Every structure is written in C-alpha cells, then in structure tokens.
Short mmCIF file of C-alpha atoms in Angstrom, two decimals:
data_model
loop_
_atom_site.label_atom_id
_atom_site.label_comp_id
_atom_site.label_asym_id
_atom_site.label_seq_id
_atom_site.Cartn_x
_atom_site.Cartn_y
_atom_site.Cartn_z
CA MET A 1 212.76 208.63 260.49
CA ILE A 2 215.82 210.61 259.10
CA THR A 3 214.97 213.88 257.58
CA ALA A 4 217.43 215.49 255.07
CA LEU A 5 217.94 219.24 254.73
CA LYS A 6 216.44 220.43 251.42
CA THR A 7 219.10 223.23 251.14
CA MET A 8 222.13 221.13 251.39
CA PRO A 9 223.90 219.29 248.58
CA ILE A 10 223.55 215.61 247.31
CA SER A 11 226.53 213.58 246.41
CA PHE A 12 227.43 209.87 245.59
CA PRO A 13 230.98 209.68 247.04
CA GLY A 14 231.53 206.12 246.27
CA LEU A 15 230.89 206.83 242.50
CA PHE A 16 231.69 210.60 241.87
CA GLY A 17 234.19 211.49 244.57
CA ASP A 18 233.74 215.05 245.90
CA TRP A 19 231.15 216.05 243.17
CA GLU A 20 228.04 217.45 244.53
CA PHE A 21 224.64 218.56 243.23
CA ASN A 22 222.55 221.18 245.16
CA PRO A 23 219.23 221.62 243.36
CA ASP A 24 216.85 224.09 244.73
CA PRO A 25 213.32 222.39 245.32
CA VAL A 26 211.62 225.63 244.09
CA ALA A 27 212.06 226.06 240.29
CA ILE A 28 210.55 229.61 239.99
CA HIS A 29 210.31 231.86 243.11
CA ILE A 30 206.99 233.33 242.38
CA GLY A 31 204.36 233.59 245.02
CA HIS A 32 204.41 230.34 247.02
CA GLY A 33 206.93 229.12 244.39
CA VAL A 34 206.75 226.71 241.44
CA TYR A 35 208.43 223.58 242.79
CA TRP A 36 210.28 221.00 240.75
CA TYR A 37 208.31 218.28 242.32
CA GLY A 38 205.12 219.56 240.64
CA ILE A 39 207.04 220.21 237.31
CA ILE A 40 208.53 216.58 237.30
CA LEU A 41 205.14 215.00 238.09
CA ALA A 42 203.49 217.01 235.38
CA LEU A 43 206.19 215.81 233.00
CA ALA A 44 205.62 212.20 234.16
CA PHE A 45 201.87 212.45 233.58
CA LEU A 46 202.23 213.96 230.12
CA ALA A 47 204.76 211.21 229.15
CA GLY A 48 202.43 208.49 230.42
CA LEU A 49 199.58 209.99 228.62
CA LEU A 50 201.44 210.14 225.33
CA LEU A 51 202.54 206.62 225.67
CA CYS A 52 198.89 205.47 226.26
CA MET A 53 197.73 207.57 223.31
CA LYS A 54 200.42 205.83 221.08
CA GLN A 55 199.66 202.29 222.18
CA ALA A 56 195.87 202.61 222.29
CA PRO A 57 195.13 201.15 218.89
CA ARG A 58 196.96 198.10 219.76
CA TYR A 59 194.39 197.38 222.53
CA GLY A 60 191.31 198.08 220.46
CA LEU A 61 191.03 201.52 222.02
CA THR A 62 191.06 205.17 220.86
CA ASP A 63 192.82 208.55 221.85
CA ASP A 64 189.26 209.61 222.91
CA ASN A 65 189.10 206.64 225.31
CA VAL A 66 192.40 207.74 226.88
CA LEU A 67 191.50 211.48 227.02
CA ASP A 68 188.10 210.74 228.50
CA LEU A 69 189.57 208.58 231.16
CA VAL A 70 192.20 211.11 232.10
CA LEU A 71 189.78 213.81 232.72
CA TRP A 72 188.22 211.72 235.42
CA ALA A 73 191.34 209.97 236.78
CA VAL A 74 193.61 212.98 237.36
CA PRO A 75 191.43 214.64 240.02
CA CYS A 76 190.39 211.27 241.44
CA CYS A 77 193.84 210.04 241.74
CA ILE A 78 195.19 213.10 243.42
CA LEU A 79 192.43 212.82 245.98
CA GLY A 80 192.89 209.12 246.40
CA SER A 81 196.66 209.62 247.00
CA ARG A 82 196.02 212.25 249.66
CA ILE A 83 193.40 210.33 251.47
CA TYR A 84 195.56 207.14 251.49
CA TYR A 85 198.45 209.18 253.21
CA VAL A 86 196.24 210.99 255.64
CA ILE A 87 194.46 207.80 256.79
CA PHE A 88 197.85 206.23 257.92
CA TYR A 89 199.16 209.50 259.40
CA LEU A 90 196.03 210.74 260.90
CA ASP A 91 197.66 211.86 264.21
CA LEU A 92 199.66 214.43 262.18
CA TYR A 93 196.25 216.19 261.08
CA ARG A 94 194.72 216.69 264.49
CA ASP A 95 194.56 219.97 266.41
CA ALA A 96 195.37 220.36 270.12
CA SER A 97 192.02 219.12 271.14
CA GLY A 98 192.40 215.95 269.16
CA ALA A 99 189.80 216.98 266.49
CA LEU A 100 190.77 216.63 262.85
CA ASP A 101 192.26 219.74 261.36
CA TRP A 102 190.48 219.81 257.96
CA SER A 103 192.55 222.89 256.65
CA ARG A 104 195.66 220.84 257.13
CA ILE A 105 194.23 217.66 255.54
CA ALA A 106 193.30 219.85 252.46
CA ALA A 107 196.76 221.43 252.26
CA ILE A 108 198.25 218.99 249.81
CA TRP A 109 200.76 221.61 248.67
CA ASP A 110 202.63 220.96 252.04
CA GLY A 111 203.31 217.37 251.02
CA GLY A 112 201.82 214.03 251.78
CA ILE A 113 200.66 211.76 249.01
CA ALA A 114 201.11 208.08 248.43
CA ILE A 115 201.34 206.14 245.07
CA TYR A 116 199.23 203.21 246.25
CA GLY A 117 196.30 205.77 246.85
CA THR A 118 196.75 206.77 243.18
CA ILE A 119 196.66 203.19 241.94
CA ILE A 120 193.50 202.34 244.07
CA ALA A 121 191.67 205.48 242.91
CA GLY A 122 192.92 204.94 239.18
CA ALA A 123 191.62 201.30 239.30
CA LEU A 124 188.19 202.44 240.45
CA VAL A 125 188.08 205.13 237.84
CA VAL A 126 188.80 202.60 235.13
CA PHE A 127 186.30 200.20 236.50
CA PHE A 128 183.41 202.71 236.42
CA TYR A 129 184.54 204.29 233.13
CA THR A 130 184.67 200.99 231.35
CA ARG A 131 181.20 200.09 232.75
CA HIS A 132 179.88 203.34 231.55
CA LYS A 133 181.43 203.15 228.05
CA LYS A 134 180.76 199.37 227.87
CA ILE A 135 184.47 198.36 226.90
CA ARG A 136 186.56 195.82 228.49
CA PHE A 137 188.20 196.65 231.77
CA GLY A 138 191.24 194.54 231.06
CA ALA A 139 192.03 196.13 227.74
CA LEU A 140 191.87 199.50 229.25
CA SER A 141 193.87 198.59 232.37
CA ASP A 142 196.49 196.87 230.20
CA LEU A 143 196.95 200.28 228.46
CA ALA A 144 196.82 202.30 231.52
CA VAL A 145 199.44 200.43 233.49
CA MET A 146 202.16 201.25 230.88
CA GLY A 147 201.47 205.00 231.22
CA LEU A 148 201.42 204.43 235.02
CA LEU A 149 204.82 202.82 235.06
CA LEU A 150 206.33 205.56 232.82
CA GLY A 151 204.96 208.07 235.16
CA GLN A 152 206.40 206.25 238.23
CA ILE A 153 209.85 206.06 236.48
CA ILE A 154 209.97 209.77 235.90
CA GLY A 155 208.02 210.82 239.13
CA ARG A 156 210.49 209.13 241.48
CA TRP A 157 213.04 211.78 240.47
CA ALA A 158 210.93 214.29 242.20
CA ASN A 159 211.84 212.61 245.41
CA PHE A 160 215.41 212.96 244.51
CA ILE A 161 215.12 216.73 244.20
CA ASN A 162 213.26 217.03 247.56
CA ARG A 163 215.83 214.67 249.28
CA GLU A 164 213.23 212.13 250.32
CA ALA A 165 212.10 208.60 249.89
CA PHE A 166 215.56 207.36 250.52
CA GLY A 167 216.68 204.32 252.54
CA GLY A 168 218.59 203.41 255.55
CA LEU A 169 222.32 203.76 256.17
CA THR A 170 224.65 201.84 253.86
CA ASP A 171 228.40 201.79 252.73
CA LEU A 172 227.55 200.42 249.12
CA PRO A 173 229.52 202.23 246.33
CA TRP A 174 226.37 203.88 245.14
CA ARG A 175 225.38 205.18 248.42
CA MET A 176 223.83 208.59 248.44
CA ARG A 177 225.10 211.38 250.88
CA LEU A 178 222.45 213.64 252.41
CA TRP A 179 222.93 216.33 255.16
CA VAL A 180 220.73 216.22 258.21
CA SER A 181 222.35 219.27 259.78
CA ALA A 182 224.80 221.98 258.76
CA SER A 183 227.65 219.65 260.01
CA GLN A 184 226.32 216.17 259.85
CA TYR A 185 225.59 213.88 257.00
CA VAL A 186 224.24 210.45 256.35
CA GLU A 187 224.98 207.90 253.60
CA VAL A 188 222.01 206.06 252.58
CA HIS A 189 220.30 203.81 249.99
CA PRO A 190 219.03 205.70 247.01
CA THR A 191 215.74 203.92 246.88
CA PHE A 192 214.15 206.47 244.67
CA LEU A 193 216.63 205.28 242.09
CA TYR A 194 216.07 201.56 242.79
CA GLU A 195 212.39 201.97 242.12
CA SER A 196 212.84 204.04 239.01
CA LEU A 197 215.16 201.49 237.49
CA TRP A 198 212.97 198.58 238.68
CA ASN A 199 209.94 200.27 237.00
CA LEU A 200 211.92 200.81 233.84
CA LEU A 201 212.97 197.23 233.48
CA GLY A 202 209.23 196.27 234.12
CA LEU A 203 207.96 198.70 231.46
CA GLY A 204 210.42 197.28 228.93
CA LEU A 205 209.22 193.70 229.80
CA ILE A 206 205.67 194.87 229.21
CA LEU A 207 206.40 196.65 225.89
CA PHE A 208 208.61 194.01 224.40
CA VAL A 209 207.82 190.65 225.98
CA VAL A 210 204.44 190.59 227.71
CA SER A 211 202.29 192.58 225.47
CA LYS A 212 203.79 190.77 222.30
CA GLY A 213 202.50 187.51 223.55
CA ARG A 214 199.32 188.67 225.41
CA ARG A 215 196.53 186.03 225.38
CA PHE A 216 193.93 187.85 227.42
CA ASP A 217 192.83 191.36 228.21
CA GLY A 218 194.23 191.93 231.72
CA GLU A 219 197.52 190.19 231.35
CA ASN A 220 199.70 193.47 231.39
CA THR A 221 197.67 194.48 234.41
CA TRP A 222 198.29 191.36 236.42
CA PHE A 223 202.09 191.39 235.28
CA TYR A 224 202.37 195.01 236.48
CA PHE A 225 200.99 194.26 239.86
CA LEU A 226 203.34 191.14 240.20
CA TRP A 227 206.29 193.09 239.14
CA TYR A 228 205.70 196.35 241.02
CA GLY A 229 204.77 194.39 243.99
CA LEU A 230 208.00 192.34 243.99
CA GLY A 231 210.19 195.40 243.70
CA ARG A 232 208.18 197.49 246.22
CA THR A 233 208.19 194.69 248.72
CA TRP A 234 211.92 194.70 248.71
CA ILE A 235 212.53 198.56 248.27
CA GLU A 236 209.93 199.46 251.00
CA GLY A 237 211.93 197.32 253.51
CA LEU A 238 214.93 199.76 252.98
CA ARG A 239 213.10 203.02 253.36
CA THR A 240 212.97 205.06 256.55
CA ASP A 241 209.86 207.03 255.79
CA SER A 242 207.33 204.17 255.49
CA LEU A 243 203.66 204.51 256.34
CA TYR A 244 202.81 202.10 259.14
CA LEU A 245 199.45 200.16 259.59
CA PHE A 246 198.45 202.11 262.66
CA ASP A 247 200.14 200.70 265.63
CA TRP A 248 199.78 196.99 264.60
CA THR A 249 202.75 194.80 264.73
CA PHE A 250 203.96 191.43 263.24
CA LEU A 251 206.50 189.37 265.07
CA GLY A 252 207.29 192.44 267.24
CA SER A 253 207.87 194.81 264.35
CA PRO A 254 205.47 197.51 263.02
CA ILE A 255 203.77 196.64 259.78
CA ARG A 256 204.62 198.75 256.90
CA VAL A 257 201.61 199.47 254.87
CA SER A 258 203.12 199.51 251.43
CA GLN A 259 205.12 196.35 252.05
CA ALA A 260 202.35 194.34 253.28
CA LEU A 261 199.99 195.53 250.48
CA SER A 262 202.86 194.86 247.94
CA ALA A 263 203.37 191.26 249.22
CA ALA A 264 199.58 190.51 249.06
CA LEU A 265 199.50 191.89 245.51
CA VAL A 266 202.40 189.66 244.40
CA LEU A 267 200.55 186.47 245.68
CA PHE A 268 197.25 187.44 244.29
CA SER A 269 198.59 188.49 240.82
CA ALA A 270 200.54 185.28 240.61
CA CYS A 271 197.47 183.30 241.33
CA MET A 272 195.50 185.29 238.71
CA LEU A 273 198.07 184.74 236.11
CA PHE A 274 198.37 181.10 236.83
CA TYR A 275 194.52 180.70 236.76
CA GLN A 276 194.12 182.72 233.44
CA LEU A 277 197.02 181.11 231.63
CA ARG A 278 197.03 177.49 233.05
CA ILE A 279 193.42 176.90 233.86
CA ARG A 280 191.42 178.92 231.45
CA LYS A 281 194.06 178.80 228.69
CA PRO A 282 192.79 181.83 226.79
CA SER A 283 193.24 182.37 223.09
CA ALA A 284 194.69 185.64 221.63
CA GLU A 285 191.66 185.55 219.26
CA ASN A 286 189.43 186.81 222.16
CA LEU A 287 191.50 189.89 222.84
CA LEU A 288 189.42 192.99 222.27
CA VAL A 289 191.70 194.30 219.51
CA ASN A 290 191.51 191.07 217.60
CA LEU A 291 187.72 190.82 217.83
CA LEU A 292 187.37 194.27 216.69
CA THR A 293 189.75 193.51 213.67
CA ALA A 294 187.63 190.39 212.84
CA GLU A 295 184.51 192.51 213.03
CA GLN A 296 186.00 195.03 210.74
CA ALA A 297 186.98 192.30 208.24
CA ALA A 298 183.40 190.85 208.32
CA GLN A 299 181.79 194.30 207.72
CA GLU A 300 184.01 194.82 204.73
CA THR A 301 183.18 191.36 203.44
CA ASP A 302 179.40 192.05 203.79
CA THR A 303 179.59 195.42 201.94
CA GLY A 304 182.05 194.17 199.33
CA GLU A 305 184.57 196.73 200.38
CA THR A 306 188.34 196.08 200.76
CA ARG A 307 190.96 198.33 201.92
CA GLU A 308 194.31 197.82 203.47
CA THR A 309 194.44 198.00 207.31
CA ASP A 310 197.06 198.17 209.88
CA PRO A 311 196.50 195.49 212.38
CA ALA A 312 197.55 198.03 215.19
CA GLU A 313 194.59 200.38 214.10
CA PRO A 314 191.41 198.52 214.70
CA VAL A 315 187.96 199.78 214.20
CA SER A 316 186.56 202.07 216.84
CA PRO A 317 185.29 200.37 219.93
CA ASP A 318 182.03 202.22 219.46
CA SER A 319 181.19 200.23 216.30
CA PRO A 320 177.71 198.62 216.78
CA ALA A 321 178.18 195.73 214.42
CA PRO A 322 177.56 192.38 216.23
CA LEU A 323 180.15 189.86 216.92
CA PRO A 324 179.44 186.00 216.68
CA ASN A 325 178.34 185.69 220.24
CA GLY A 326 175.77 188.50 219.83
CA GLU A 327 177.76 191.28 221.66
CA THR A 328 178.98 194.38 220.00
CA GLY A 329 182.93 194.89 219.75
CA ALA A 330 182.38 197.54 222.47
CA GLN A 331 180.58 195.44 224.79
CA ALA A 332 182.67 192.22 224.65
CA ILE A 333 183.77 191.46 228.20
CA ASP A 334 185.30 188.21 229.21
CA GLU A 335 183.89 186.24 232.07
CA GLY A 336 185.76 186.52 235.33
CA GLY A 337 189.39 187.24 235.93
CA ALA A 338 191.06 190.63 235.07
CA ASP A 339 188.63 191.29 232.16
CA GLY A 340 185.56 191.92 234.13
CA SER A 341 186.00 191.72 237.95
CA GLN A 342 189.26 193.33 239.01
CA THR A 343 189.08 196.42 241.18
#
C-alpha cells in the first residue's frame, strides 16, 4: 500500500502544470487539533440532513421522522463503520501477545472507518425505527439514500485533504501527484474524485429521474445500491488501500471486501428491481405518500371540509384514519420486496 505524506503538496500536473495545493489536515491547532476530516464529514452530514428534511413530505414523512432517525443513526453508523474496519484489519489491533488491544480499537480519532459499515448500520437502524414507528421501511430508506449520497459526495473530499483513498499509478491527464518522501512522488488515480463525481451523477438521477417515476416504496433504495455498487466495483479495483477478506483469494488474487460486496449488491439490486417492476408491476397509487394524500382527501370529504393542499405536503404519517385495506396510513407496508424485508 502506498502512503502519501500529509505535509507535502498535492498537484495535478497534467491539468494545472506546476500549481500545487498544500492543505494542513489540522484546521485548528487546539489541543489534539480540529481536523478538516471531521469538519468536512460534519458538513456532509448536515447537507444530507437538510436534503432529507426538504424531501420528506414527498415520501409521506415528516421532519420529525428524519430528526428522530438521525438521533439513533449517527452514533450507530459511527460504531458500525469502525467495527467493519477493525474486523478486516484485526491484526493491526493486537498487542505483542496477540491479544486484542481494546484501547487502540476504541481510538477512532486515529483513523480507520469504512463506508460500508456505515451503510449496514444505517440500514439496520432504519429497519428497527420503521418497525417501532409503524411506517414503511421503503419510504424512509428512499429518503435516506438521497441524504447518504449527498454526504458521500462531500465526504470524499476529506480523503483528498488527508491524501488517502487514492488509486494506483497512472499517466492520465487528470493524474494526482502525491509525495511519499521528501524527494520522491507518485502520480496516481484520484479515486476520491471518481467516487464523488459518480455519486453526484447518481444523486441527480434519483432526484430528477427515478423519484419522478417512482412506482413502489423502495425503488430509490434499490437504484442507490445498484448505482453505488457499479461505481464502487470499478473504483475499488483502482485503489491501493483496500480492505481484504482476511487471507482469502480468488483466482490467485486477494479478495477486496468492498469490491466483492459491491458486485453482490449490483446483482441483488438488479434482481429486486426486475422483480418489483416486471413481475409485481406495482402502481404509484400504493406509494405511502399517495395513500396518505387519498386518506386526507377522504377525511375532508367525510367532514365536509375543503382546503387547498400541496401534493408534496401529505398528512402526517401518524394519522389514525383507516385506509381501504383496514390499515392506517402509518401502518401501510407492502408485502415483500424493499418495502418490508430489506436489511
């Protein structure tokens, strides 16, 4: 694995010639320091949260649903990302006797987190939260993946500041030059940039294409896993700092955990989208937001009240009024697929 010096400049000689950028990873030198990595991740989280709150009504959800979820998701996702990383780098966290060094495992401030740990922990939190609140898993996950994508778009720039998560050697015009010693540099794939741009395109597709024609709760979610999995399968193959699946090999080569998981997600997500759209052939009328809108209209008809409503601002999911199938709007959960069973 190539390790770049964090005190040496970054440049893109094929694009900007001799121009260099030498950011200090520490933004504020107080105590142990306030790092740009943490600041950028905090901004990424805030941007994702604001996007979810803005989009929530379009999925039959409220700001309270988003904020309640976040209170549980943030600590669980941090823990999940750390556990995922430690599992696959376990030998780094052993002392001289071979026993686990729990103080080093807990020292997350020294680095060592993985995005798939965040995703797995986040999916579990959404699953249990929606079961507790009796709202649709697919509706909330469709909302959450947009915030997650925006967070990933911004968060990858923290890797740029830290001179990490880059790829192998290349002579492409957009190559990134990093220094591995005071006198030696390498020119590598800026894979942090590849992933940021790939996710930006994916977010645009979800916001302006997929969500506009959504036919079932969970469609955004499966598209996210399909899109992110495709990009990560390719990008992970370029990186030099991959987590490996213990000492297992495939065709003589070590197995990159994220690449294998991404490829599996692509296949599984494609199957789920095919099943939902081609076999089940769902109707947009059964989306949570549309059921709640119909429920609200029925309530107003029954009470003789009329008022103008914005279809993007449905009635609260906590409304107890029954739907035609006997469920309340908050309890409506599709059978199977991403709406009820995805973890």
